[in-house]
Amino acid sequence: MYLGRTPQYSYASATFFMIYSLLAIGYKTDSPMIKQAVEGLVSFGYTARDGSLHIQNSPSTVWDTALIAYTLQEAGVSMEDAAILRAAKYLLSLQHLEKQESERDSRHRTSGGWGFSESNTANPDVDDTQAVIRVLTRLAAQESEYSAAWRKGIQYVFRMQNDDGGWAAFEKNSASSIIRLFRIPHFAETAADPSCADITGRVLELLGNHLKLRLSHPRIQDGLDWLVKKQKSDGSWYGRWGVSFIYGTWAAVTGMAAAGLQADHPAIRRAVDWLLRIRHEDGGWGESCRSDFIKKYNPAPYSTVVHTAWALDALIAVHDNPTEVIDQGILRLIEWNRQEGRRTTYPAGAGLPGHFYIHYHSYPLVWPLLTLSHYVQKYQKQP
């Protein structure tokens, strides 16, 4: 929630519900807290190119900065580049550190995580934390300041692993029993925060590719076991924070491959078969937001650059040599990303199933560039 000059969570959706709750228990519409909350909502407004007014659910400053800075590094930009160093310094300043509990308590307990935006000072999450850690990894090997922050971030990620082996966004071992008390449609997606395939996969990819942890590590094995159990019968995984089954399958496959699972493992084979089955005739991939609502894969009528990038990145992760499907997809990705239109503007971020979805302006640039970089890194040739 955003309350005037004391930002905490920075989510418009939470602020709406908080305002309704305060009004329900007797707060007046002109009370300072209500007025500050409304001012916070107004501050999230912006005018689109066509003149229409919108309110973003939350500024994605940390998330976007981390994705862009990491992708640039993967694309070959030196970590000594001024843009990378400025981004790293900015992210370093926003790590969540818990204050001392009292004047007598001189200890500073550290959370070590990062939130979604710079105005979020109280609610770190696993997804943003793993994204920032990627940016700081190379710098952490050289500078103690970044090394300390990096270690705290890794510790936070390990602490947040659920007892079932997976990772969720905000909470550890989130209780799902509360959802039975309410009859709000899709309330479960808001009230409960269970392990999900996309975050579990991204954490495993981080730990595997950047910390070199493999199957022999018990935390890795627990995460892999959870992913294998949660694979759908068709070979896909549902992704909570992106649209939707392509997103979840990409995260799961890249995570499992990074952790050491071989390409001939049944779970990976089923996932690859599923990706090939849902490929569009134009050589790309596209998924409708409706998938998130009905919890079943529903194709978009056309391919998008973001979904195509995710699907290709998953295939690259498990193929030692480029296939015809990969090469054709790479060519389509380059072609489509030079064009503005529905392929680059279709929402790819998930907010609340059936209610709102997110168009990240960075996504049509970040994910294709990351996929192209992985193609070049692995196959050592220009597409």
mmCIF file of C-alpha atoms in Angstrom:
data_model
loop_
_atom_site.group_PDB
_atom_site.id
_atom_site.type_symbol
_atom_site.label_atom_id
_atom_site.label_comp_id
_atom_site.label_asym_id
_atom_site.label_seq_id
_atom_site.Cartn_x
_atom_site.Cartn_y
_atom_site.Cartn_z
ATOM 1 C CA MET A 1 0.000 0.000 0.000
ATOM 2 C CA TYR A 2 1.144 3.542 -0.652
ATOM 3 C CA LEU A 3 0.365 6.099 2.040
ATOM 4 C CA GLY A 4 1.553 9.568 1.144
ATOM 5 C CA ARG A 5 5.211 10.057 1.943
ATOM 6 C CA THR A 6 5.617 6.788 3.803
ATOM 7 C CA PRO A 7 5.612 4.176 1.033
ATOM 8 C CA GLN A 8 5.432 0.552 2.118
ATOM 9 C CA TYR A 9 4.147 -1.934 -0.456
ATOM 10 C CA SER A 10 3.444 0.281 -3.489
ATOM 11 C CA TYR A 11 0.610 -1.802 -4.976
ATOM 12 C CA ALA A 12 -2.479 -0.006 -6.241
ATOM 13 C CA SER A 13 -4.625 -3.141 -5.916
ATOM 14 C CA ALA A 14 -3.738 -3.473 -2.217
ATOM 15 C CA THR A 15 -4.427 0.225 -1.710
ATOM 16 C CA PHE A 16 -7.915 -0.069 -3.232
ATOM 17 C CA PHE A 17 -8.850 -2.877 -0.864
ATOM 18 C CA MET A 18 -7.313 -1.068 2.096
ATOM 19 C CA ILE A 19 -9.377 2.047 1.369
ATOM 20 C CA TYR A 20 -12.569 -0.019 1.188
ATOM 21 C CA SER A 21 -11.668 -1.754 4.453
ATOM 22 C CA LEU A 22 -11.011 1.513 6.274
ATOM 23 C CA LEU A 23 -14.286 2.994 5.022
ATOM 24 C CA ALA A 24 -16.124 -0.144 6.154
ATOM 25 C CA ILE A 25 -14.914 0.259 9.732
ATOM 26 C CA GLY A 26 -15.889 3.915 9.944
ATOM 27 C CA TYR A 27 -13.100 6.037 8.476
ATOM 28 C CA LYS A 28 -14.380 9.187 6.765
ATOM 29 C CA THR A 29 -13.571 9.921 3.136
ATOM 30 C CA ASP A 30 -11.732 13.067 4.177
ATOM 31 C CA SER A 31 -9.605 11.388 6.858
ATOM 32 C CA PRO A 32 -5.839 11.953 6.431
ATOM 33 C CA MET A 33 -5.102 8.280 5.850
ATOM 34 C CA ILE A 34 -7.777 7.907 3.145
ATOM 35 C CA LYS A 35 -6.658 11.123 1.454
ATOM 36 C CA GLN A 36 -3.015 10.037 1.479
ATOM 37 C CA ALA A 37 -3.922 6.657 0.024
ATOM 38 C CA VAL A 38 -5.893 8.294 -2.788
ATOM 39 C CA GLU A 39 -2.973 10.621 -3.478
ATOM 40 C CA GLY A 40 -0.772 7.559 -3.733
ATOM 41 C CA LEU A 41 -3.119 6.016 -6.290
ATOM 42 C CA VAL A 42 -3.188 9.215 -8.324
ATOM 43 C CA SER A 43 0.611 9.275 -8.348
ATOM 44 C CA PHE A 44 0.553 5.936 -10.209
ATOM 45 C CA GLY A 45 -1.462 7.443 -13.056
ATOM 46 C CA TYR A 46 -0.074 8.202 -16.479
ATOM 47 C CA THR A 47 -1.345 9.276 -19.868
ATOM 48 C CA ALA A 48 -0.874 6.844 -22.755
ATOM 49 C CA ARG A 49 0.068 7.883 -26.269
ATOM 50 C CA ASP A 50 -3.577 7.839 -27.366
ATOM 51 C CA GLY A 51 -4.499 10.216 -24.542
ATOM 52 C CA SER A 52 -6.222 7.628 -22.367
ATOM 53 C CA LEU A 53 -5.564 7.613 -18.628
ATOM 54 C CA HIS A 54 -4.243 4.559 -16.811
ATOM 55 C CA ILE A 55 -3.147 3.607 -13.315
ATOM 56 C CA GLN A 56 -0.285 1.141 -13.093
ATOM 57 C CA ASN A 57 -0.613 -1.408 -10.331
ATOM 58 C CA SER A 58 2.932 -0.741 -9.172
ATOM 59 C CA PRO A 59 6.028 0.909 -10.615
ATOM 60 C CA SER A 60 8.297 -1.919 -11.770
ATOM 61 C CA THR A 61 11.557 -0.036 -11.313
ATOM 62 C CA VAL A 62 13.533 -2.769 -9.536
ATOM 63 C CA TRP A 63 12.221 -5.571 -11.738
ATOM 64 C CA ASP A 64 12.846 -3.731 -15.010
ATOM 65 C CA THR A 65 16.266 -2.477 -13.961
ATOM 66 C CA ALA A 66 17.382 -5.952 -12.925
ATOM 67 C CA LEU A 67 16.115 -7.624 -16.097
ATOM 68 C CA ILE A 68 17.658 -5.016 -18.385
ATOM 69 C CA ALA A 69 21.027 -4.869 -16.610
ATOM 70 C CA TYR A 70 21.350 -8.660 -16.544
ATOM 71 C CA THR A 71 20.307 -9.053 -20.176
ATOM 72 C CA LEU A 72 22.866 -6.469 -21.278
ATOM 73 C CA GLN A 73 25.562 -8.434 -19.462
ATOM 74 C CA GLU A 74 24.440 -11.647 -21.139
ATOM 75 C CA ALA A 75 24.537 -9.834 -24.489
ATOM 76 C CA GLY A 76 28.202 -8.976 -23.964
ATOM 77 C CA VAL A 77 28.130 -5.533 -22.379
ATOM 78 C CA SER A 78 31.033 -5.241 -19.942
ATOM 79 C CA MET A 79 30.219 -5.058 -16.264
ATOM 80 C CA GLU A 80 32.521 -2.028 -16.237
ATOM 81 C CA ASP A 81 30.130 -0.201 -18.536
ATOM 82 C CA ALA A 82 28.725 2.937 -16.931
ATOM 83 C CA ALA A 83 25.116 1.843 -17.454
ATOM 84 C CA ILE A 84 25.702 -1.504 -15.732
ATOM 85 C CA LEU A 85 27.540 0.100 -12.819
ATOM 86 C CA ARG A 86 24.825 2.728 -12.307
ATOM 87 C CA ALA A 87 22.130 0.065 -12.414
ATOM 88 C CA ALA A 88 24.020 -2.119 -9.925
ATOM 89 C CA LYS A 89 24.545 0.785 -7.545
ATOM 90 C CA TYR A 90 20.861 1.686 -7.786
ATOM 91 C CA LEU A 91 19.802 -1.894 -7.016
ATOM 92 C CA LEU A 92 22.303 -2.202 -4.188
ATOM 93 C CA SER A 93 20.739 0.815 -2.464
ATOM 94 C CA LEU A 94 17.299 -0.848 -2.472
ATOM 95 C CA GLN A 95 18.123 -4.103 -0.709
ATOM 96 C CA HIS A 96 15.749 -4.587 2.217
ATOM 97 C CA LEU A 97 17.485 -4.391 5.584
ATOM 98 C CA GLU A 98 15.468 -4.731 8.761
ATOM 99 C CA LYS A 99 16.069 -2.086 11.400
ATOM 100 C CA GLN A 100 16.985 -2.807 14.996
ATOM 101 C CA GLU A 101 14.013 -3.907 17.038
ATOM 102 C CA SER A 102 14.609 -1.511 19.935
ATOM 103 C CA GLU A 103 17.082 1.010 21.267
ATOM 104 C CA ARG A 104 18.637 -1.736 23.390
ATOM 105 C CA ASP A 105 18.979 -4.078 20.433
ATOM 106 C CA SER A 106 22.136 -3.231 18.521
ATOM 107 C CA ARG A 107 21.757 -6.153 16.136
ATOM 108 C CA HIS A 108 20.541 -5.455 12.634
ATOM 109 C CA ARG A 109 18.723 -8.483 11.307
ATOM 110 C CA THR A 110 18.870 -8.541 7.537
ATOM 111 C CA SER A 111 16.167 -9.747 5.188
ATOM 112 C CA GLY A 112 18.484 -9.508 2.186
ATOM 113 C CA GLY A 113 15.718 -9.456 -0.414
ATOM 114 C CA TRP A 114 14.484 -6.896 -2.923
ATOM 115 C CA GLY A 115 10.992 -5.661 -3.726
ATOM 116 C CA PHE A 116 9.298 -4.871 -7.017
ATOM 117 C CA SER A 117 9.782 -1.114 -6.918
ATOM 118 C CA GLU A 118 11.856 1.517 -5.152
ATOM 119 C CA SER A 119 8.832 2.645 -3.133
ATOM 120 C CA ASN A 120 8.396 -0.864 -1.716
ATOM 121 C CA THR A 121 10.271 -0.763 1.578
ATOM 122 C CA ALA A 122 8.604 -3.587 3.508
ATOM 123 C CA ASN A 123 7.766 -6.524 1.280
ATOM 124 C CA PRO A 124 10.655 -8.212 -0.576
ATOM 125 C CA ASP A 125 9.948 -11.138 -2.861
ATOM 126 C CA VAL A 126 11.857 -14.089 -4.266
ATOM 127 C CA ASP A 127 11.391 -13.252 -7.947
ATOM 128 C CA ASP A 128 12.818 -9.738 -7.742
ATOM 129 C CA THR A 129 15.595 -10.968 -5.483
ATOM 130 C CA GLN A 130 16.756 -13.662 -7.888
ATOM 131 C CA ALA A 131 16.656 -11.113 -10.714
ATOM 132 C CA VAL A 132 18.864 -8.652 -8.809
ATOM 133 C CA ILE A 133 21.299 -11.371 -7.737
ATOM 134 C CA ARG A 134 21.965 -12.102 -11.408
ATOM 135 C CA VAL A 135 23.022 -8.490 -11.949
ATOM 136 C CA LEU A 136 25.347 -8.461 -8.935
ATOM 137 C CA THR A 137 26.994 -11.871 -9.454
ATOM 138 C CA ARG A 138 29.928 -10.705 -11.549
ATOM 139 C CA LEU A 139 30.476 -7.586 -9.450
ATOM 140 C CA ALA A 140 30.322 -9.644 -6.255
ATOM 141 C CA ALA A 141 33.443 -11.507 -7.325
ATOM 142 C CA GLN A 142 35.449 -8.269 -7.263
ATOM 143 C CA GLU A 143 33.953 -5.825 -4.748
ATOM 144 C CA SER A 144 33.214 -6.572 -1.109
ATOM 145 C CA GLU A 145 30.210 -4.245 -0.960
ATOM 146 C CA TYR A 146 28.458 -6.158 -3.713
ATOM 147 C CA SER A 147 29.682 -9.479 -2.340
ATOM 148 C CA ALA A 148 28.034 -8.815 1.027
ATOM 149 C CA ALA A 149 24.732 -7.853 -0.589
ATOM 150 C CA TRP A 150 24.926 -10.854 -2.915
ATOM 151 C CA ARG A 151 25.425 -13.269 0.000
ATOM 152 C CA LYS A 152 22.504 -11.771 1.898
ATOM 153 C CA GLY A 153 20.361 -12.142 -1.204
ATOM 154 C CA ILE A 154 21.310 -15.798 -1.626
ATOM 155 C CA GLN A 155 20.615 -16.459 2.054
ATOM 156 C CA TYR A 156 17.191 -14.849 1.673
ATOM 157 C CA VAL A 157 16.403 -17.084 -1.307
ATOM 158 C CA PHE A 158 17.429 -20.226 0.572
ATOM 159 C CA ARG A 159 15.407 -19.185 3.639
ATOM 160 C CA MET A 160 12.325 -18.741 1.470
ATOM 161 C CA GLN A 161 12.274 -22.288 0.077
ATOM 162 C CA ASN A 162 9.013 -23.935 1.092
ATOM 163 C CA ASP A 163 8.846 -27.233 2.916
ATOM 164 C CA ASP A 164 7.415 -28.820 -0.244
ATOM 165 C CA GLY A 165 10.643 -27.969 -2.096
ATOM 166 C CA GLY A 166 9.333 -25.143 -4.255
ATOM 167 C CA TRP A 167 9.479 -21.374 -4.006
ATOM 168 C CA ALA A 168 6.656 -18.833 -3.886
ATOM 169 C CA ALA A 169 6.754 -15.073 -4.327
ATOM 170 C CA PHE A 170 6.240 -13.349 -0.975
ATOM 171 C CA GLU A 171 5.687 -15.918 1.746
ATOM 172 C CA LYS A 172 7.168 -19.145 3.004
ATOM 173 C CA ASN A 173 4.731 -22.027 3.580
ATOM 174 C CA SER A 174 1.735 -19.810 2.908
ATOM 175 C CA ALA A 175 -1.420 -21.235 4.477
ATOM 176 C CA SER A 176 -4.167 -21.885 1.943
ATOM 177 C CA SER A 177 -6.907 -22.568 4.505
ATOM 178 C CA ILE A 178 -7.894 -18.878 4.606
ATOM 179 C CA ILE A 179 -9.364 -19.047 1.104
ATOM 180 C CA ARG A 180 -12.234 -21.201 2.412
ATOM 181 C CA LEU A 181 -13.442 -18.235 4.456
ATOM 182 C CA PHE A 182 -14.174 -16.121 1.382
ATOM 183 C CA ARG A 183 -16.253 -16.516 -1.747
ATOM 184 C CA ILE A 184 -14.491 -13.925 -3.900
ATOM 185 C CA PRO A 185 -13.767 -15.203 -7.429
ATOM 186 C CA HIS A 186 -10.086 -16.113 -7.836
ATOM 187 C CA PHE A 187 -9.408 -15.029 -4.256
ATOM 188 C CA ALA A 188 -7.006 -17.944 -3.903
ATOM 189 C CA GLU A 189 -4.559 -16.264 -6.270
ATOM 190 C CA THR A 190 -4.392 -13.271 -3.912
ATOM 191 C CA ALA A 191 -4.802 -14.690 -0.409
ATOM 192 C CA ALA A 192 -2.538 -17.710 -0.785
ATOM 193 C CA ASP A 193 1.037 -17.703 -2.036
ATOM 194 C CA PRO A 194 1.963 -21.338 -2.712
ATOM 195 C CA SER A 195 5.018 -22.641 -4.528
ATOM 196 C CA CYS A 196 4.820 -21.958 -8.247
ATOM 197 C CA ALA A 197 6.660 -23.373 -11.239
ATOM 198 C CA ASP A 198 7.880 -20.080 -12.680
ATOM 199 C CA ILE A 199 9.633 -18.840 -9.538
ATOM 200 C CA THR A 200 10.907 -22.314 -8.617
ATOM 201 C CA GLY A 201 12.330 -22.705 -12.103
ATOM 202 C CA ARG A 202 13.973 -19.279 -12.093
ATOM 203 C CA VAL A 203 15.578 -19.929 -8.707
ATOM 204 C CA LEU A 204 16.923 -23.280 -9.890
ATOM 205 C CA GLU A 205 18.309 -21.643 -13.035
ATOM 206 C CA LEU A 206 20.045 -19.041 -10.882
ATOM 207 C CA LEU A 207 21.483 -21.607 -8.476
ATOM 208 C CA GLY A 208 22.505 -23.940 -11.270
ATOM 209 C CA ASN A 209 24.028 -21.560 -13.815
ATOM 210 C CA HIS A 210 25.357 -18.869 -11.482
ATOM 211 C CA LEU A 211 26.224 -20.773 -8.285
ATOM 212 C CA LYS A 212 27.034 -24.057 -10.040
ATOM 213 C CA LEU A 213 24.821 -26.080 -7.692
ATOM 214 C CA ARG A 214 23.640 -29.385 -9.102
ATOM 215 C CA LEU A 215 21.520 -32.414 -8.276
ATOM 216 C CA SER A 216 23.765 -33.473 -5.414
ATOM 217 C CA HIS A 217 22.705 -30.404 -3.418
ATOM 218 C CA PRO A 218 19.639 -31.244 -1.284
ATOM 219 C CA ARG A 219 17.958 -27.878 -1.916
ATOM 220 C CA ILE A 220 18.280 -28.389 -5.675
ATOM 221 C CA GLN A 221 16.956 -31.932 -5.486
ATOM 222 C CA ASP A 222 13.951 -30.809 -3.445
ATOM 223 C CA GLY A 223 13.152 -28.096 -5.989
ATOM 224 C CA LEU A 224 13.480 -30.500 -8.907
ATOM 225 C CA ASP A 225 11.282 -33.076 -7.205
ATOM 226 C CA TRP A 226 8.591 -30.447 -6.698
ATOM 227 C CA LEU A 227 8.723 -29.372 -10.348
ATOM 228 C CA VAL A 228 8.499 -32.924 -11.652
ATOM 229 C CA LYS A 229 5.456 -33.587 -9.444
ATOM 230 C CA LYS A 230 3.725 -30.414 -10.646
ATOM 231 C CA GLN A 231 4.129 -30.996 -14.384
ATOM 232 C CA LYS A 232 0.786 -31.126 -16.181
ATOM 233 C CA SER A 233 -0.257 -34.270 -18.014
ATOM 234 C CA ASP A 234 0.312 -32.544 -21.370
ATOM 235 C CA GLY A 235 3.935 -31.726 -20.437
ATOM 236 C CA SER A 236 3.508 -28.066 -19.492
ATOM 237 C CA TRP A 237 3.699 -26.081 -16.253
ATOM 238 C CA TYR A 238 1.428 -23.231 -15.174
ATOM 239 C CA GLY A 239 3.252 -19.935 -14.551
ATOM 240 C CA ARG A 240 1.688 -17.720 -11.884
ATOM 241 C CA TRP A 241 3.344 -14.393 -12.734
ATOM 242 C CA GLY A 242 3.441 -14.541 -16.511
ATOM 243 C CA VAL A 243 1.142 -15.582 -19.352
ATOM 244 C CA SER A 244 1.006 -18.414 -18.667
ATOM 245 C CA PHE A 245 1.793 -22.041 -19.552
ATOM 246 C CA ILE A 246 4.544 -21.059 -21.979
ATOM 247 C CA TYR A 247 5.995 -18.882 -19.224
ATOM 248 C CA GLY A 248 5.831 -21.606 -16.600
ATOM 249 C CA THR A 249 7.229 -24.248 -18.946
ATOM 250 C CA TRP A 250 10.123 -22.007 -20.012
ATOM 251 C CA ALA A 251 11.048 -21.312 -16.379
ATOM 252 C CA ALA A 252 10.763 -24.968 -15.373
ATOM 253 C CA VAL A 253 12.768 -26.337 -18.298
ATOM 254 C CA THR A 254 15.589 -23.794 -18.078
ATOM 255 C CA GLY A 255 15.748 -24.344 -14.317
ATOM 256 C CA MET A 256 15.882 -28.114 -14.555
ATOM 257 C CA ALA A 257 18.511 -28.003 -17.302
ATOM 258 C CA ALA A 258 20.684 -25.606 -15.278
ATOM 259 C CA ALA A 259 20.396 -27.871 -12.234
ATOM 260 C CA GLY A 260 21.744 -30.829 -14.168
ATOM 261 C CA LEU A 261 18.690 -32.710 -15.403
ATOM 262 C CA GLN A 262 19.514 -34.256 -18.768
ATOM 263 C CA ALA A 263 17.575 -33.562 -21.949
ATOM 264 C CA ASP A 264 16.387 -37.181 -22.114
ATOM 265 C CA HIS A 265 14.699 -36.977 -18.716
ATOM 266 C CA PRO A 266 10.986 -37.799 -19.169
ATOM 267 C CA ALA A 267 9.842 -34.456 -17.728
ATOM 268 C CA ILE A 268 12.006 -32.466 -20.138
ATOM 269 C CA ARG A 269 11.068 -34.660 -23.106
ATOM 270 C CA ARG A 270 7.358 -34.144 -22.379
ATOM 271 C CA ALA A 271 7.878 -30.392 -22.057
ATOM 272 C CA VAL A 272 9.760 -30.168 -25.369
ATOM 273 C CA ASP A 273 7.076 -32.244 -27.112
ATOM 274 C CA TRP A 274 4.423 -29.887 -25.748
ATOM 275 C CA LEU A 275 6.278 -26.791 -26.963
ATOM 276 C CA LEU A 276 6.620 -28.291 -30.427
ATOM 277 C CA ARG A 277 2.919 -29.247 -30.518
ATOM 278 C CA ILE A 278 1.697 -25.734 -29.693
ATOM 279 C CA ARG A 279 4.042 -23.973 -32.120
ATOM 280 C CA HIS A 280 2.183 -21.768 -34.580
ATOM 281 C CA GLU A 281 2.433 -22.298 -38.308
ATOM 282 C CA ASP A 282 4.319 -19.001 -38.609
ATOM 283 C CA GLY A 283 7.221 -20.495 -36.647
ATOM 284 C CA GLY A 284 6.539 -18.727 -33.345
ATOM 285 C CA TRP A 285 4.522 -19.082 -30.182
ATOM 286 C CA GLY A 286 1.683 -17.075 -28.677
ATOM 287 C CA GLU A 287 -0.667 -17.562 -25.717
ATOM 288 C CA SER A 288 -3.897 -15.881 -24.703
ATOM 289 C CA CYS A 289 -4.429 -14.360 -21.266
ATOM 290 C CA ARG A 290 -7.484 -16.603 -21.122
ATOM 291 C CA SER A 291 -5.145 -19.461 -20.234
ATOM 292 C CA ASP A 292 -4.617 -17.817 -16.865
ATOM 293 C CA PHE A 293 -8.355 -17.636 -16.269
ATOM 294 C CA ILE A 294 -9.340 -21.168 -17.270
ATOM 295 C CA LYS A 295 -6.051 -22.742 -16.055
ATOM 296 C CA LYS A 296 -5.606 -24.503 -19.380
ATOM 297 C CA TYR A 297 -3.418 -23.556 -22.317
ATOM 298 C CA ASN A 298 -5.285 -21.360 -24.765
ATOM 299 C CA PRO A 299 -3.369 -20.152 -27.845
ATOM 300 C CA ALA A 300 -3.372 -16.566 -29.013
ATOM 301 C CA PRO A 301 -4.410 -16.174 -32.665
ATOM 302 C CA TYR A 302 -0.896 -14.978 -33.507
ATOM 303 C CA SER A 303 2.648 -15.344 -32.226
ATOM 304 C CA THR A 304 4.171 -12.754 -29.887
ATOM 305 C CA VAL A 305 7.839 -11.898 -29.527
ATOM 306 C CA VAL A 306 7.805 -12.535 -25.771
ATOM 307 C CA HIS A 307 6.209 -15.987 -25.938
ATOM 308 C CA THR A 308 8.417 -16.909 -28.878
ATOM 309 C CA ALA A 309 11.510 -15.822 -26.947
ATOM 310 C CA TRP A 310 10.502 -17.880 -23.892
ATOM 311 C CA ALA A 311 9.776 -21.006 -25.935
ATOM 312 C CA LEU A 312 13.022 -20.728 -27.902
ATOM 313 C CA ASP A 313 15.079 -20.133 -24.766
ATOM 314 C CA ALA A 314 13.677 -23.347 -23.288
ATOM 315 C CA LEU A 315 14.532 -25.298 -26.427
ATOM 316 C CA ILE A 316 18.036 -23.826 -26.565
ATOM 317 C CA ALA A 317 18.606 -24.877 -22.946
ATOM 318 C CA VAL A 318 18.125 -28.572 -23.770
ATOM 319 C CA HIS A 319 19.527 -28.905 -27.305
ATOM 320 C CA ASP A 320 23.276 -29.207 -27.814
ATOM 321 C CA ASN A 321 22.905 -28.085 -31.427
ATOM 322 C CA PRO A 322 20.366 -25.759 -33.047
ATOM 323 C CA THR A 323 17.404 -27.514 -34.632
ATOM 324 C CA GLU A 324 15.447 -26.355 -37.650
ATOM 325 C CA VAL A 325 12.638 -25.257 -35.342
ATOM 326 C CA ILE A 326 15.047 -23.164 -33.256
ATOM 327 C CA ASP A 327 16.677 -21.550 -36.284
ATOM 328 C CA GLN A 328 13.342 -20.717 -37.885
ATOM 329 C CA GLY A 329 12.081 -19.283 -34.611
ATOM 330 C CA ILE A 330 15.177 -17.125 -34.204
ATOM 331 C CA LEU A 331 14.681 -15.655 -37.675
ATOM 332 C CA ARG A 332 11.018 -14.918 -36.933
ATOM 333 C CA LEU A 333 11.974 -13.352 -33.610
ATOM 334 C CA ILE A 334 14.413 -10.961 -35.281
ATOM 335 C CA GLU A 335 11.906 -10.080 -37.989
ATOM 336 C CA TRP A 336 8.967 -9.474 -35.658
ATOM 337 C CA ASN A 337 10.931 -7.477 -33.142
ATOM 338 C CA ARG A 338 11.661 -4.873 -35.820
ATOM 339 C CA GLN A 339 7.949 -4.231 -36.157
ATOM 340 C CA GLU A 340 5.563 -2.446 -33.809
ATOM 341 C CA GLY A 341 2.179 -3.953 -33.311
ATOM 342 C CA ARG A 342 0.230 -6.628 -31.528
ATOM 343 C CA ARG A 343 3.161 -9.065 -31.503
ATOM 344 C CA THR A 344 5.084 -6.704 -29.219
ATOM 345 C CA THR A 345 2.250 -5.210 -27.165
ATOM 346 C CA TYR A 346 0.188 -8.226 -26.097
ATOM 347 C CA PRO A 347 0.275 -8.538 -22.256
ATOM 348 C CA ALA A 348 2.738 -11.089 -20.953
ATOM 349 C CA GLY A 349 2.670 -10.312 -17.215
ATOM 350 C CA ALA A 350 0.003 -11.733 -14.904
ATOM 351 C CA GLY A 351 -1.597 -9.675 -12.144
ATOM 352 C CA LEU A 352 -4.845 -11.284 -10.995
ATOM 353 C CA PRO A 353 -6.339 -14.063 -13.164
ATOM 354 C CA GLY A 354 -9.407 -12.874 -15.020
ATOM 355 C CA HIS A 355 -9.030 -9.301 -13.766
ATOM 356 C CA PHE A 356 -5.836 -7.615 -14.915
ATOM 357 C CA TYR A 357 -2.704 -8.367 -16.899
ATOM 358 C CA ILE A 358 0.457 -6.374 -17.391
ATOM 359 C CA HIS A 359 2.230 -5.043 -20.456
ATOM 360 C CA TYR A 360 5.838 -4.539 -19.448
ATOM 361 C CA HIS A 361 7.327 -2.132 -21.955
ATOM 362 C CA SER A 362 10.739 -3.741 -21.448
ATOM 363 C CA TYR A 363 9.620 -7.301 -22.216
ATOM 364 C CA PRO A 364 9.607 -7.141 -26.057
ATOM 365 C CA LEU A 365 13.223 -5.970 -25.876
ATOM 366 C CA VAL A 366 14.612 -7.893 -22.910
ATOM 367 C CA TRP A 367 13.435 -11.445 -23.557
ATOM 368 C CA PRO A 368 14.277 -11.602 -27.289
ATOM 369 C CA LEU A 369 17.744 -10.147 -26.617
ATOM 370 C CA LEU A 370 18.316 -12.663 -23.815
ATOM 371 C CA THR A 371 17.266 -15.555 -26.043
ATOM 372 C CA LEU A 372 19.441 -14.362 -28.928
ATOM 373 C CA SER A 373 22.366 -14.020 -26.515
ATOM 374 C CA HIS A 374 21.895 -17.573 -25.253
ATOM 375 C CA TYR A 375 21.725 -18.815 -28.834
ATOM 376 C CA VAL A 376 25.050 -17.170 -29.680
ATOM 377 C CA GLN A 377 26.694 -18.237 -26.402
ATOM 378 C CA LYS A 378 25.717 -21.871 -26.817
ATOM 379 C CA TYR A 379 26.090 -22.370 -30.535
ATOM 380 C CA GLN A 380 28.915 -19.866 -31.140
ATOM 381 C CA LYS A 381 27.566 -18.448 -34.338
ATOM 382 C CA GLN A 382 25.376 -15.598 -35.481
ATOM 383 C CA PRO A 383 21.781 -16.567 -36.230
#
